[in-house]
Amino acid sequence: MAAAGAHRPGPLKQQNKAHKGGKHSGSSQRRAGGRVPVKAQPRRRLRDLSRVDRRHQALQLRRQRKEAVLAEKRSLGSRDGPPHLVVVVLLHSRAAAHDSLRLLQGQDSAVVCADEGTAGGFALLCPRLKQRWRFITAQAGDLHAVLDLAKVADSLLFILDPVDGWDSAGEHCLSCLFAQGLPSYALAVPGGTDLPPKKRIDARKKLSKSIEKRFPEAKLFPLNTEQESSLLLRHLSSQKQRHLAFRDRRAHLLARAAEFVPSQDSDLLGTLKVSGFVRGQTLNVNSLVHIVGHGDFQLSQVDAPPDPLSLNPRVVKGQKRSQDMEVQDDSGNGADEMEEDVKVLMKADPSKQESLQSEVVPDPMEGEQTWPTEEELQEAEESLKANRRVVKVPKGTSKYQAAWIVDDGEGSEKDDGDDDDEDDDMDDLMEEAVSQDGESSEEEAGEEESETMTVSECLRDEQYDEKMEEDEQMLERYKQERMDEMFPDEVDTPRDVPARVRFQKYRGLKSFRTSPWDPKENLPRDYARIFQFQDFSRTRKNLFKQIEKEETEGASVGWYVTLHVCNVPVSVMESFKEGKPLVLFSLLPHEQKMSVLNFLVRRHPGNSEPVRAKEELIFHCGFRRFRASPLFSQHTSADKHKLERFLRPDAALVVTVYAPITFPPASVLLFKQRSNGVHDLIATGSLLSVDPDRIVIKRLVLSGHPFKIFTKTAVVRYMFFNREDVMWFKPVELRTKWGRRGHIKEPLGTHGHMKCHFDGQLKSQDTVLLNLYKRVFPKWTYDPHVPEPVPWLRSESVLPEREVEME
């Protein structure tokens, strides 16, 4: 009865508004009509996954990464991949690699093959383990050879002394390797068996403690028996490979054999046939190759000779299948194998081949007046007809004479204007002549300074006076660096040249941070020779995506190929015969073209000598090596960057040079050559950008002293020495070392005194400053040929002994 008599709402029941979820969600869903955007679908699917599915997905990702690492380990040194390249580096003068390498060669059922080019190099083939290695010993003290081999090495094997570990030369070598990028490595300690067992344990503990700073998680491998050598080989083959970005994106090759074929025109140039295993990426015959230390070259052909380090036997051509398989003879040097069973993989296509053009050829007539066209001649005739006028002339006057006759009213005005223009032109010519004289004297002084800094002459030990002159020059550099730290950018106003002429290329800025400066204004002629990207970061991003996604045609990784390199100088083959490593890198598009490169570097703590801007330095940038005279500037986020005259030890600076384009990431090492030929590491860093529009501003500070001080005005002297200079620099704002700001009101007298107004009363010990700015550009001193350094060990130990003998 209660249910039947319940109250039911009638038609007049109150209706409340429904809840609205907001226009951003409800309205957009209604407009979509149930359609889900493509980009939002994966996120929604991830959000809708259950806990078990998410855990399963994470497990799959971990498994994929693990399988990728295992596949990389299995391919390196296997039958299909390139041999495991191990570079042996001696870190101590007492460390000897002969006994260690002899132990490695004595593995069970291993075949040893000697290399042709590198002295002491050999290949180790283990068919039982299905592994193959190639060991190369870097020459002690040859820093270029160590760095070049580390660019392409899969693993580095450091040989340490059982007592001291490494000496000063080994420390220098490690600093350079860490700055360039260290691949996978292992530490081996041969010897130490002559010590008593107790002292042997103490020496090992001491050595382990000393290497913790350089190698925190490294393990020391003793290398005295064949069992210990097999453990070291197992560690080298199973450890995780460390990747270097600049070589993983480029195909590279270490020469195992080489042959030089002179050209018909000259014996100094020819075709270099380089044989080796392709690493990194697929090698395309149409791309350019860079021979480290020698320059960029083109390829004409890629051949596929038989693999000299094959793990499996092969069938000799011309024999039947029923005949036995013959094992390839590995005792050859590789040059004879290049002649037999050689297959031509590909030849260069001239229409697709990259050009070797590195500079833009500027047109000297660009911007000049050209020969007029027919349309321009017609326009000129019409304008002449429109500008014709009637002039009264005497009888017998020709048309040529009549053209020079002007009206009285127009003549006086035009004559006055022409005179003014001529006077202005004469003034400009006089100013240019004076400025050229001032600049030439300044440039000559700068050139004399740079010559005393950069010219490297072989100093004989018996000439003691030359060493004293070098000490005096070094003392002068220290004084200049100290003065620049105490009084940054301050210069003395010249007395013999007017300041408005001496500093006519400088300008004043209201604010160094916010005042505009056009990056295309007053560019030097060298900027007409370089290439520039519209958006460098976007080009780099698209290029790297293309490398990862698209498959290029060419020699795959692990193939043993012979590259025919065109127009190579004979000096490349001579260095290879001397035992120097021959390393080739394929270039990405545009990497042969010149531009302006900016490097972010820090001063190396082991070097304290002053390094001045525009001083010749040696660069190791990624896979390149060259010489250049750089500019130093501050590393800021502004659009203008102040020039630094010296390489600061306490801050990161940007180094700017003209050099070939290189796509980052790429490490950079800066070396300075001593007078005795030794290369000192002065700075390390990385490639920041390729940007010619980066504005480097040189600042000059003119200083004056307050002579008479009033409430907010003061009479300042010693900033200028004539009245015209004061009037010329009157619009530039003044500041003081104690934070006051002001401006010049008027000159007083004719000897450079001026009345200035400030925002407060000056102190008597304050100094008035005037800032002037000018954009500077690097010098075109790029040189791809770097002289070979004197071995570091010999320069430190042999020269004092020679002095004693001479005495």
Coordinates of N, CA and C in Angstrom, one line a residue, residues 62 72 103 351 423 440 485 597 619 657 691 733 741:
R62 N 63.8 -3.7 -22.1 CA 65.1 -4.1 -21.6 C 65.7 -5.2 -22.4
E72 N 76.1 -6.5 -30.9 CA 77.2 -5.6 -31.1 C 78.5 -6.4 -30.7
L103 N 103.1 -13.1 -25.3 CA 102.2 -13.9 -24.6 C 100.8 -14.0 -25.3
S351 N 78.3 12.4 -61.9 CA 77.1 13.2 -61.7 C 76.7 13.2 -60.2
D423 N 85.7 69.2 -51.1 CA 86.4 69.3 -49.8 C 86.2 68.1 -48.9
S440 N 98.7 50.7 -40.3 CA 99.8 49.9 -40.7 C 100.9 49.8 -39.6
E485 N 94.7 41.7 -16.8 CA 93.9 41.3 -15.7 C 93.6 42.5 -14.8
L597 N 84.1 28.3 -37.5 CA 83.8 27.4 -36.5 C 84.0 28.0 -35.1
F619 N 95.0 22.5 -33.8 CA 93.7 22.0 -33.4 C 93.6 20.5 -33.8
V657 N 87.6 30.3 -35.4 CA 88.6 30.2 -36.5 C 87.9 29.9 -37.8
D691 N 78.9 29.1 -37.2 CA 78.1 30.3 -37.3 C 78.9 31.5 -37.6
E733 N 78.7 57.9 -23.9 CA 78.5 58.0 -22.5 C 79.7 57.7 -21.7
R741 N 77.9 57.4 -13.7 CA 77.6 57.5 -15.2 C 77.4 59.0 -15.5

